[in-house]
Coordinates of C-alpha atoms and ligand atoms in Angstrom, one line a residue:
M678 CA 30.6 22.3 8.6
S679 CA 29.4 24.7 5.9
F680 CA 27.6 23.6 2.7
D681 CA 27.4 27.1 1.3
Q682 CA 29.6 26.5 -1.7
Q683 CA 28.0 23.2 -2.6
I684 CA 24.5 24.5 -2.3
L685 CA 25.3 27.6 -4.3
E686 CA 26.8 25.6 -7.1
A687 CA 23.9 23.1 -7.2
S688 CA 21.3 25.7 -6.9
K689 CA 22.5 27.5 -10.0
K690 CA 21.3 24.4 -12.0
H691 CA 17.8 25.0 -10.7
P692 CA 16.8 28.6 -11.2
R693 CA 13.6 29.7 -9.5
P694 CA 10.8 30.9 -11.7
A695 CA 9.2 34.2 -10.9
R696 CA 6.3 33.0 -8.8
I697 CA 5.3 32.8 -5.2
F698 CA 5.2 29.3 -3.7
A699 CA 3.4 28.1 -0.6
Y700 CA 3.7 24.7 1.2
G701 CA 0.0 23.9 1.6
T702 CA -2.2 21.0 2.7
A703 CA -0.7 18.9 -0.1
G704 CA 2.9 20.2 0.0
F705 CA 3.8 22.0 -3.2
R706 CA 1.7 21.1 -6.2
M707 CA 1.6 22.8 -9.6
K708 CA 2.7 22.4 -13.3
A709 CA 5.7 20.2 -13.3
D710 CA 7.9 22.6 -15.2
L711 CA 7.7 25.1 -12.3
L712 CA 8.9 22.6 -9.8
P713 CA 12.7 21.9 -10.3
S714 CA 13.8 24.7 -8.0
V715 CA 11.1 23.8 -5.5
V716 CA 12.1 20.2 -5.3
F717 CA 15.7 21.1 -5.0
R718 CA 14.9 23.4 -2.1
V719 CA 12.6 20.8 -0.5
G720 CA 15.6 18.5 -0.6
L721 CA 17.7 21.0 1.4
L722 CA 14.9 21.3 3.9
A723 CA 14.6 17.5 4.2
A724 CA 18.3 17.3 5.0
A725 CA 17.9 20.0 7.7
R726 CA 14.9 18.3 9.1
S727 CA 16.7 15.0 9.4
R728 CA 19.6 16.6 11.1
K729 CA 17.2 18.3 13.5
M730 CA 15.6 14.9 14.2
N731 CA 18.9 13.3 15.1
G732 CA 19.6 11.7 11.8
Q733 CA 16.2 9.9 11.5
S734 CA 15.1 9.4 7.9
I735 CA 12.8 12.0 6.4
G736 CA 10.6 11.0 3.4
V737 CA 10.2 12.9 0.2
M738 CA 7.3 12.0 -2.0
I739 CA 7.1 13.3 -5.6
T740 CA 3.5 13.2 -6.7
A741 CA 0.5 15.4 -7.6
S742 CA -2.1 12.8 -6.5
H743 CA -5.3 13.3 -8.4
N744 CA -4.1 16.3 -10.4
P745 CA -3.7 16.1 -14.2
P746 CA -0.7 14.4 -15.7
E747 CA 1.2 17.6 -16.5
D748 CA 1.2 18.6 -12.8
N749 CA 3.5 17.3 -10.1
G750 CA 4.2 18.0 -6.5
V751 CA 6.4 17.3 -3.5
K752 CA 5.7 16.7 0.1
L753 CA 7.8 15.7 3.2
V754 CA 7.2 12.8 5.5
D755 CA 8.2 13.1 9.2
P756 CA 10.2 10.4 11.0
Y757 CA 7.1 8.6 12.4
G758 CA 5.5 8.4 9.0
D759 CA 3.1 11.3 9.4
M760 CA 3.1 14.6 7.6
L761 CA 5.7 17.3 8.1
E762 CA 5.2 19.1 11.4
A763 CA 3.2 22.2 10.8
T764 CA 5.8 24.6 12.3
W765 CA 8.2 23.6 9.5
E766 CA 5.8 24.4 6.6
P767 CA 6.8 28.1 6.7
H768 CA 10.4 27.1 6.4
A769 CA 9.6 25.1 3.2
T770 CA 7.8 28.2 1.9
A771 CA 10.7 30.5 2.8
F772 CA 13.2 28.1 1.0
A773 CA 11.0 27.9 -2.1
N774 CA 10.7 31.7 -2.3
A775 CA 14.3 32.7 -1.7
K776 CA 14.9 35.0 -4.6
T777 CA 18.5 34.2 -5.4
D778 CA 20.9 31.3 -4.8
E779 CA 22.7 33.4 -2.2
E780 CA 19.4 34.2 -0.4
L781 CA 18.7 30.5 -0.4
V782 CA 22.0 29.7 1.3
E783 CA 21.2 32.5 3.8
E784 CA 17.8 30.9 4.6
F785 CA 19.4 27.5 5.0
N786 CA 22.0 28.9 7.4
K787 CA 19.4 31.0 9.3
L788 CA 17.4 27.9 9.9
H789 CA 20.4 26.0 11.2
T790 CA 21.2 28.8 13.6
S791 CA 17.7 29.6 14.9
L792 CA 16.9 25.9 15.5
K793 CA 20.4 25.0 16.6
I794 CA 20.8 22.3 13.9
N795 CA 24.2 20.7 13.9
S796 CA 25.3 20.6 10.2
S797 CA 28.0 18.0 11.0
A798 CA 25.3 15.5 12.2
P799 CA 24.2 12.8 9.8
A800 CA 21.2 13.4 7.5
R801 CA 19.1 10.7 5.9
V802 CA 16.3 10.9 3.3
I803 CA 14.3 8.2 1.6
Y804 CA 12.2 9.1 -1.4
A805 CA 9.8 7.8 -4.1
R806 CA 7.6 9.1 -6.9
D807 CA 4.4 8.3 -8.7
T808 CA 4.2 7.4 -12.4
R809 CA 4.2 11.0 -13.9
A810 CA 6.6 11.6 -16.8
S811 CA 8.2 14.5 -14.9
G812 CA 9.1 12.3 -11.9
P813 CA 12.6 11.3 -12.9
T814 CA 13.7 14.8 -13.7
L815 CA 12.4 16.1 -10.4
V816 CA 14.2 13.2 -8.6
D817 CA 17.4 14.5 -10.1
C818 CA 16.8 17.9 -8.6
L819 CA 16.2 16.3 -5.2
V820 CA 19.4 14.3 -5.5
D821 CA 21.4 17.4 -6.3
A822 CA 20.2 18.9 -2.9
L823 CA 20.9 15.7 -1.0
T824 CA 24.4 15.5 -2.5
A825 CA 25.1 19.2 -1.8
T826 CA 24.2 18.6 1.9
N827 CA 26.1 15.3 2.3
T828 CA 22.8 13.5 3.0
E829 CA 22.6 9.7 2.8
Y830 CA 19.6 8.6 0.7
T831 CA 17.7 5.7 -0.6
D832 CA 15.7 5.8 -3.8
Y833 CA 12.5 3.6 -3.6
K834 CA 11.6 4.6 -7.2
L835 CA 7.9 4.1 -7.8
L836 CA 5.6 3.8 -4.8
T837 CA 2.2 4.9 -3.6
T838 CA 2.3 7.8 -1.2
P839 CA 1.2 5.6 1.8
Q840 CA 3.9 3.0 0.9
L841 CA 6.5 5.7 1.4
H842 CA 5.0 6.8 4.7
Y843 CA 5.1 3.1 5.8
L844 CA 8.7 2.8 4.8
V845 CA 9.7 6.0 6.7
R846 CA 8.1 4.7 9.9
C847 CA 9.7 1.2 9.4
T848 CA 13.1 2.7 8.8
N849 CA 13.0 4.8 11.9
T850 CA 11.5 2.2 14.2
K851 CA 13.7 -0.7 13.1
G852 CA 15.3 -2.5 16.0
T853 CA 13.1 -0.6 18.6
Q854 CA 10.1 -1.9 20.5
Y855 CA 7.9 0.1 18.1
E856 CA 9.1 -1.7 15.0
Y857 CA 6.4 -1.2 12.4
G858 CA 7.3 -3.6 9.7
D859 CA 10.1 -4.8 7.4
V860 CA 11.9 -1.9 5.7
S861 CA 10.9 -3.0 2.2
E862 CA 8.1 -2.8 -0.3
T863 CA 7.7 -6.6 0.2
G864 CA 7.4 -5.9 3.9
Y865 CA 4.4 -3.7 3.2
Y866 CA 2.6 -6.4 1.2
E867 CA 3.4 -9.0 3.8
K868 CA 2.2 -6.9 6.7
L869 CA -1.1 -6.2 4.9
S870 CA -1.7 -9.6 3.6
T871 CA -0.9 -11.4 6.9
A872 CA -3.4 -9.1 8.7
F873 CA -6.0 -9.5 6.0
K874 CA -5.8 -13.3 6.2
Q875 CA -6.2 -13.2 9.9
A876 CA -9.1 -10.7 9.7
M877 CA -10.9 -12.8 7.1
K878 CA -10.8 -16.0 9.3
N879 CA -14.2 -15.6 10.8
A880 CA -15.8 -13.8 7.9
K881 CA -19.2 -14.9 6.7
S882 CA -19.0 -14.3 3.0
K883 CA -16.3 -13.7 0.4
G884 CA -16.5 -11.3 -2.5
T885 CA -15.4 -9.9 -5.8
I886 CA -14.4 -6.3 -6.4
T887 CA -13.2 -4.3 -9.4
V888 CA -10.7 -1.6 -8.6
D889 CA -10.1 1.4 -10.9
C890 CA -6.5 2.5 -10.3
A891 CA -6.7 5.9 -12.1
N892 CA -4.0 4.7 -14.4
G893 CA -1.6 5.6 -11.6
V894 CA 1.0 3.9 -9.4
G895 CA -1.8 2.2 -7.5
G896 CA -2.3 -0.2 -10.5
P897 CA 1.1 -2.0 -10.4
K898 CA 1.2 -1.9 -6.6
L899 CA -2.3 -3.4 -6.2
R900 CA -1.4 -6.1 -8.7
E901 CA 1.6 -6.9 -6.6
L902 CA -0.4 -6.9 -3.4
V903 CA -3.0 -9.2 -4.9
K904 CA -0.2 -11.9 -5.3
Y905 CA 0.0 -12.0 -1.5
L906 CA -3.7 -12.2 -0.9
P907 CA -6.0 -15.2 -0.7
S908 CA -8.5 -15.4 -3.6
Q909 CA -12.2 -15.8 -3.0
A910 CA -11.8 -19.6 -3.2
E911 CA -9.1 -19.5 -0.6
G912 CA -11.2 -17.5 1.8
G913 CA -10.3 -14.0 0.6
V914 CA -11.5 -11.8 -2.1
D915 CA -11.1 -11.7 -5.9
I916 CA -9.7 -8.3 -6.9
K917 CA -10.0 -7.3 -10.5
V918 CA -7.6 -4.4 -11.4
V919 CA -8.7 -2.0 -14.1
N920 CA -7.3 1.4 -15.3
E921 CA -3.8 0.4 -14.6
D922 CA -2.1 1.7 -17.7
V923 CA 0.9 3.6 -16.4
H924 CA 2.7 3.6 -19.8
K925 CA 0.6 6.3 -21.4
P926 CA 1.2 9.2 -19.0
D927 CA -1.8 11.2 -20.4
N928 CA -4.2 8.6 -19.1
L929 CA -3.4 9.4 -15.4
N930 CA -6.6 10.5 -13.5
S931 CA -8.3 11.0 -16.9
Q932 CA -11.9 9.9 -17.0
C933 CA -11.3 7.6 -14.0
G934 CA -10.0 7.5 -10.5
A935 CA -11.4 8.5 -7.1
D936 CA -11.5 12.2 -7.8
F937 CA -13.4 11.8 -11.1
V938 CA -15.9 9.5 -9.5
K939 CA -16.5 11.7 -6.4
T940 CA -16.7 15.0 -8.2
Q941 CA -18.6 13.8 -11.3
Q942 CA -20.8 11.4 -9.3
R943 CA -20.6 8.8 -11.9
A944 CA -18.6 5.7 -12.8
P945 CA -15.6 6.0 -15.1
P946 CA -17.0 5.8 -18.7
S947 CA -14.8 2.7 -19.3
S948 CA -16.5 0.8 -16.4
K949 CA -18.2 -2.4 -17.4
A950 CA -19.9 -2.9 -14.1
A951 CA -23.3 -4.6 -14.0
P952 CA -25.9 -3.6 -11.5
G953 CA -24.9 -4.6 -8.0
D954 CA -21.2 -5.1 -8.9
R955 CA -18.9 -3.8 -6.2
C956 CA -16.5 -1.2 -7.5
A957 CA -13.8 1.1 -6.1
S958 CA -11.6 3.8 -7.4
L959 CA -8.2 4.9 -6.2
D960 CA -6.6 8.3 -6.9
G961 CA -3.3 8.8 -8.7
D962 CA -1.0 8.1 -5.7
A963 CA -3.4 5.7 -4.0
D964 CA -4.1 7.5 -0.8
R965 CA -7.8 8.0 -1.5
I966 CA -10.5 5.4 -2.2
V967 CA -14.2 5.6 -2.9
Y968 CA -16.6 2.7 -3.5
Y969 CA -19.7 2.7 -5.8
F970 CA -22.1 0.5 -7.6
I971 CA -25.0 0.7 -10.1
D972 CA -28.3 -0.1 -8.4
E973 CA -31.3 -2.1 -9.7
D974 CA -32.7 1.1 -11.3
S975 CA -29.4 1.8 -13.1
N976 CA -28.6 4.7 -10.8
F977 CA -25.0 5.4 -9.8
R978 CA -24.6 5.1 -6.0
L979 CA -21.5 6.4 -4.3
L980 CA -20.0 5.1 -1.1
D981 CA -17.5 7.8 -0.2
G982 CA -15.2 8.6 2.7
D983 CA -18.1 9.4 5.0
R984 CA -19.5 5.9 4.3
I985 CA -16.1 4.2 4.9
A986 CA -15.8 6.2 8.2
T987 CA -19.3 5.1 9.4
L988 CA -18.7 1.5 8.3
A989 CA -15.3 1.3 10.0
A990 CA -16.5 3.0 13.2
A991 CA -19.5 0.8 13.5
F992 CA -17.4 -2.4 12.9
L993 CA -14.7 -1.5 15.3
G994 CA -17.3 -0.6 17.9
E995 CA -18.9 -4.0 17.5
L996 CA -15.6 -5.8 17.8
G997 CA -14.8 -3.8 20.9
E998 CA -18.1 -4.9 22.4
K999 CA -17.9 -8.5 21.3
S1000 CA -14.3 -8.9 22.7
G1001 CA -15.3 -7.4 26.0
L1002 CA -13.3 -4.2 25.6
A1003 CA -16.1 -1.7 25.0
S1004 CA -15.6 0.0 28.4
K1005 CA -11.9 0.3 27.9
L1006 CA -11.7 1.8 24.4
S1007 CA -13.2 5.2 23.4
I1008 CA -13.9 5.4 19.7
G1009 CA -14.3 8.8 18.0
V1010 CA -14.8 10.0 14.4
V1011 CA -13.2 13.0 12.8
Q1012 CA -14.8 14.7 9.8
T1013 CA -14.6 18.0 8.0
A1014 CA -17.4 20.4 7.1
Y1015 CA -17.7 18.5 3.8
A1016 CA -19.0 15.4 5.5
N1017 CA -22.6 14.8 4.6
G1018 CA -24.9 15.9 7.4
A1019 CA -26.7 12.5 7.3
S1020 CA -23.4 10.8 8.1
T1021 CA -22.8 13.1 11.1
K1022 CA -26.4 12.4 12.3
F1023 CA -25.9 8.7 11.9
I1024 CA -22.6 8.7 13.9
T1025 CA -24.1 10.8 16.7
E1026 CA -27.6 9.3 16.9
N1027 CA -27.2 5.6 15.8
L1028 CA -23.6 4.8 16.6
K1029 CA -23.6 7.2 19.6
L1030 CA -20.0 8.1 19.0
P1031 CA -18.4 11.5 19.5
I1032 CA -17.5 13.5 16.4
Q1033 CA -14.9 16.2 15.9
C1034 CA -15.0 18.5 13.0
T1035 CA -11.7 20.0 11.8
P1036 CA -10.6 22.2 8.9
T1037 CA -9.9 20.6 5.5
G1038 CA -6.6 18.9 5.2
V1039 CA -5.6 15.5 6.5
K1040 CA -3.0 16.9 8.9
Y1041 CA -5.8 18.4 10.9
L1042 CA -7.9 15.2 10.9
H1043 CA -4.9 13.0 11.7
H1044 CA -4.0 15.1 14.8
A1045 CA -7.6 15.2 16.0
A1046 CA -7.9 11.4 15.6
Q1047 CA -4.9 10.9 17.8
R1048 CA -6.9 12.2 20.8
F1049 CA -9.1 9.1 20.8
D1050 CA -8.2 5.5 21.8
I1051 CA -9.5 4.6 18.3
G1052 CA -9.8 7.6 16.1
V1053 CA -11.5 7.1 12.7
Y1054 CA -10.9 9.9 10.3
F1055 CA -12.0 10.4 6.7
E1056 CA -12.5 13.2 4.3
A1057 CA -15.6 12.8 2.2
N1058 CA -13.3 12.5 -0.8
G1059 CA -12.0 9.2 0.5
H1060 CA -8.8 10.0 2.2
G1061 CA -8.6 8.6 5.7
T1062 CA -7.6 5.9 8.1
V1063 CA -8.1 4.7 11.7
L1064 CA -5.6 5.4 14.4
F1065 CA -5.1 3.2 17.4
S1066 CA -3.4 5.0 20.4
P1067 CA -0.4 3.3 22.0
L1068 CA -2.7 2.6 25.0
A1069 CA -5.4 1.1 22.8
L1070 CA -2.8 -1.2 21.2
K1071 CA -1.6 -2.3 24.6
T1072 CA -5.1 -2.8 25.9
I1073 CA -6.0 -5.0 22.9
A1074 CA -2.7 -6.9 23.1
T1075 CA -3.0 -7.7 26.8
H1076 CA -6.8 -8.4 26.9
E1077 CA -7.7 -12.0 28.1
P1078 CA -10.8 -13.1 26.3
Q1079 CA -13.5 -14.8 28.4
S1080 CA -15.1 -17.0 25.7
P1081 CA -14.4 -18.3 22.3
S1082 CA -16.6 -15.6 20.7
Q1083 CA -14.6 -13.0 22.6
A1084 CA -11.4 -14.6 21.4
D1085 CA -12.7 -14.5 17.7
A1086 CA -13.6 -10.8 18.0
L1087 CA -10.3 -10.0 19.6
A1088 CA -8.4 -11.8 16.9
T1089 CA -10.2 -9.7 14.2
L1090 CA -9.6 -6.5 16.1
T1091 CA -5.9 -7.3 16.5
A1092 CA -5.7 -8.0 12.8
A1093 CA -7.4 -4.7 12.1
T1094 CA -4.7 -2.8 14.0
E1095 CA -2.1 -4.4 11.7
L1096 CA -4.2 -4.0 8.5
I1097 CA -4.9 -0.3 8.9
N1098 CA -2.1 2.0 7.9
Q1099 CA -1.2 4.0 11.0
T1100 CA 0.8 6.6 9.2
V1101 CA -1.6 8.1 6.7
G1102 CA -4.8 7.4 4.7
D1103 CA -4.0 4.4 2.4
A1104 CA -6.3 3.4 -0.4
L1105 CA -4.9 -0.2 -0.5
S1106 CA -5.2 -0.7 3.2
D1107 CA -8.6 0.9 3.3
L1108 CA -9.7 -1.3 0.5
L1109 CA -8.8 -4.4 2.4
L1110 CA -10.5 -3.1 5.6
V1111 CA -13.7 -2.4 3.8
E1112 CA -13.6 -5.9 2.2
V1113 CA -13.1 -7.5 5.6
I1114 CA -16.0 -5.6 7.1
L1115 CA -18.4 -6.4 4.2
A1116 CA -17.3 -10.0 4.4
H1117 CA -18.0 -10.1 8.2
K1118 CA -21.4 -8.6 7.8
A1119 CA -22.1 -10.5 4.6
W1120 CA -23.1 -7.2 3.0
D1121 CA -23.3 -6.2 -0.6
P1122 CA -22.9 -2.5 -1.4
A1123 CA -26.7 -2.0 -1.3
N1124 CA -26.8 -3.2 2.3
W1125 CA -24.0 -0.8 3.1
L1126 CA -25.8 2.1 1.4
S1127 CA -29.0 1.4 3.2
T1128 CA -27.5 2.3 6.7
Y1129 CA -28.6 5.9 6.1
T1130 CA -29.6 8.2 3.3
D1131 CA -27.3 11.1 2.2
Y1132 CA -28.8 14.6 2.2
P1133 CA -28.8 16.0 -1.3
N1134 CA -25.7 18.2 -1.7
R1135 CA -23.7 20.3 -4.2
L1136 CA -20.1 21.4 -4.2
V1137 CA -19.3 24.4 -6.5
R1138 CA -16.0 25.9 -7.4
V1139 CA -16.1 29.7 -7.6
E1140 CA -13.4 31.7 -9.2
V1141 CA -13.0 35.1 -7.6
G1142 CA -10.6 38.1 -7.8
N1143 CA -8.8 37.2 -4.6
R1144 CA -9.7 34.1 -2.6
N1145 CA -7.4 35.2 0.2
V1146 CA -10.0 37.7 1.5
F1147 CA -12.2 34.7 2.6
K1148 CA -11.3 34.0 6.2
T1149 CA -13.1 31.3 8.3
E1150 CA -13.7 30.1 11.9
D1151 CA -15.5 27.2 13.5
A1152 CA -13.6 24.5 11.4
E1153 CA -14.2 26.5 8.2
R1154 CA -18.0 26.4 8.6
R1155 CA -18.3 30.2 9.0
L1156 CA -16.8 33.2 7.3
T1157 CA -15.3 35.9 9.5
E1158 CA -14.3 38.0 6.4
P1159 CA -15.3 39.7 4.2
K1160 CA -17.6 41.4 6.7
H1161 CA -21.3 40.8 6.2
A1162 CA -20.7 37.8 3.9
Q1163 CA -21.7 35.2 6.5
A1164 CA -24.8 37.2 7.5
R1165 CA -25.9 37.0 3.9
I1166 CA -25.2 33.3 3.7
D1167 CA -27.1 32.7 7.0
E1168 CA -30.1 34.6 5.8
L1169 CA -30.2 32.5 2.7
V1170 CA -29.7 29.2 4.4
G1171 CA -32.6 30.0 6.8
K1172 CA -35.0 29.9 3.8
Y1173 CA -34.3 26.2 2.9
T1174 CA -35.6 23.1 4.6
K1175 CA -32.6 21.3 6.2
G1176 CA -30.4 23.9 4.6
R1177 CA -26.6 24.0 5.4
S1178 CA -24.0 25.8 3.4
F1179 CA -20.5 27.2 3.8
A1180 CA -17.8 28.8 1.7
R1181 CA -14.0 28.6 2.1
A1182 CA -10.9 29.4 0.1
S1183 CA -9.4 26.2 -1.4
G1184 CA -5.9 25.4 -0.1
T1185 CA -4.9 23.7 -3.3
E1186 CA -6.5 25.7 -6.1
D1187 CA -7.1 29.4 -6.9
A1188 CA -10.8 29.2 -6.1
V1189 CA -13.4 29.4 -3.3
R1190 CA -15.4 26.2 -2.7
V1191 CA -19.1 26.5 -1.8
Y1192 CA -20.9 23.5 -0.3
A1193 CA -24.6 23.2 0.2
E1194 CA -27.1 20.7 1.5
A1195 CA -30.9 20.9 1.5
A1196 CA -33.9 18.6 1.6
T1197 CA -34.0 18.1 -2.2
R1198 CA -31.5 18.0 -5.0
A1199 CA -33.1 21.1 -6.6
E1200 CA -32.9 23.0 -3.4
A1201 CA -29.3 22.0 -2.7
D1202 CA -28.3 23.1 -6.3
D1203 CA -30.2 26.4 -5.8
L1204 CA -28.7 27.1 -2.4
A1205 CA -25.2 26.4 -3.7
Q1206 CA -25.7 28.7 -6.7
K1207 CA -27.0 31.5 -4.6
V1208 CA -24.2 31.2 -2.0
A1209 CA -21.7 31.1 -5.0
G1210 CA -23.3 34.4 -6.1
I1211 CA -22.6 36.0 -2.7
V1212 CA -19.0 34.7 -2.8
K1213 CA -18.5 36.1 -6.3
Q1214 CA -19.9 39.5 -5.2
F1215 CA -17.6 39.7 -2.1
G1216 CA -14.6 38.2 -3.8
G1217 CA -14.9 40.8 -6.6
L1218 CA -15.6 43.7 -4.1
A1219 CA -12.5 42.9 -2.2
L1220 CA -10.4 43.0 -5.3
S1221 CA -11.7 46.3 -6.5
K1222 CA -10.8 48.1 -3.2
Ligands
NG1_330 P1 -9.0 22.2 -1.0 O1 -8.6 22.5 -2.4 O2 -8.3 23.0 0.1 O3 -10.5 22.2 -0.9 C1 -8.7 19.6 -1.6 C2 -9.7 18.7 -0.9 C3 -9.3 18.3 0.4 C4 -7.9 17.7 0.4 C5 -6.9 18.6 -0.4 C6 -5.6 17.9 -0.6 C7 -12.2 18.9 -1.1 C8 -13.4 19.7 -0.9 N1 -11.0 19.4 -0.8 O4 -8.5 20.7 -0.7 O5 -10.2 17.4 1.0 O6 -7.9 16.4 -0.1 O7 -7.5 18.9 -1.7 O8 -5.6 17.0 -1.7 O9 -12.3 17.7 -1.5
ZN331 ZN1 -3.8 11.4 -3.4

């Protein structure tokens, strides 16, 4: 079967702007007005991917996460709910960059031939979007591609990114022994709330939390989830939802949200939190979360992805021991070079758990985490989850507890496997997990913070002539190119007590990021500035060649 004519006709409606596109760590993301052709072409690829995967449903999420309101983006979700397989990313890039409608059809057919995709096979796509004003127009572009390729589709309208990942997995596992949950948004709330209630059964304290939803899709979705959750009086938690205005598009991620809080190291100006109040912020599509509070001396204290990782790893380790499963389940933590060195030290020396460092981008962390029985992965910015291997799930499900206390711990561990989103980092699921852990430990945020002290650090964004000249190795911790740049950084770092610094090209912005840690804040700032100076010099040199 040939779709040539249908694709040609439809593609004419979505002319490609003169620009080079690349499917990166976050799919395609840019100013929304540049995206119609990209989304149309991603739709074509989704259809091909579904056909290649025997008609399993592929997810398409239209979102630009924590970016400003005028941006948008699109990314694909593979049948098991994880991110698009890396070998397909270049196909997405090739589709997006095809110069003419004819060339696009050629790329489409070339892919079918080279991968032996049967174009008569059924194709299925499910999709959703965040609250951006450009979303509906981009959905129309997607639908044009799905129609042109005779693809069956379901429009889930507004969802958080992790909700779509959940639905993709549910859709494709329905009726199998791996069924993940009911194929509906309600199914998502039911799965999380049932697990939360179970996990809270043996908790020591109950709490209250204020959640800033970045004025994004997380707002209405968290409000919905709350309806399913027990309140503090009912043995659960009181969740106060703030920054949930999705009707004024300009408010999205503006002066609030996880990215604002993490990068500015302060609470949203609108926050009314009193000292000690537990607060959290989601990002625009609710796949990131960070916690924070104001301490007794009125200082802002951040509990970021590293903190959630250490909290979760410690708790799951304890549950493993208490339930008599410690020897049967290996726990590991996956971080990137941006993880604070103090968290890495704490995990190695106090929790005595293995750590793996991967390049930036959740797909790398996710894959690395799959190698452990229980793999905890978080980026410092708050994106992460915990993966349980099929063997770990079986071990937990078949374990016979030897005492009532083992039974209690096992019940909580079992609930955790249901509560934690297995497809992707999920701010709502992570929120409930942290609340469960704090309730079990009877901890306030200050107790949580006191587990270790972060090393002072600074992240700087450096604009250079050409960021692509910066090549790295060792999970992005060292530069291999430009030549001599790393030697200059090493020389500098050696002069600082507890100094650590690295530079890498951003995958999502036209810039190089420099990270530095040192014994004091002043030294960390100074080191970051000096390394940024080196980067500027080499970035400029490379351009002038
Ligand atoms: P880049 O721009 O490649 O540094 C940023 C974040 C990543 C990840 C992606 C996707 C930092 C330092 N980098 O990547 O962690 O979240 O965006 O959104 O936070
Ligand atoms: Zn996000």
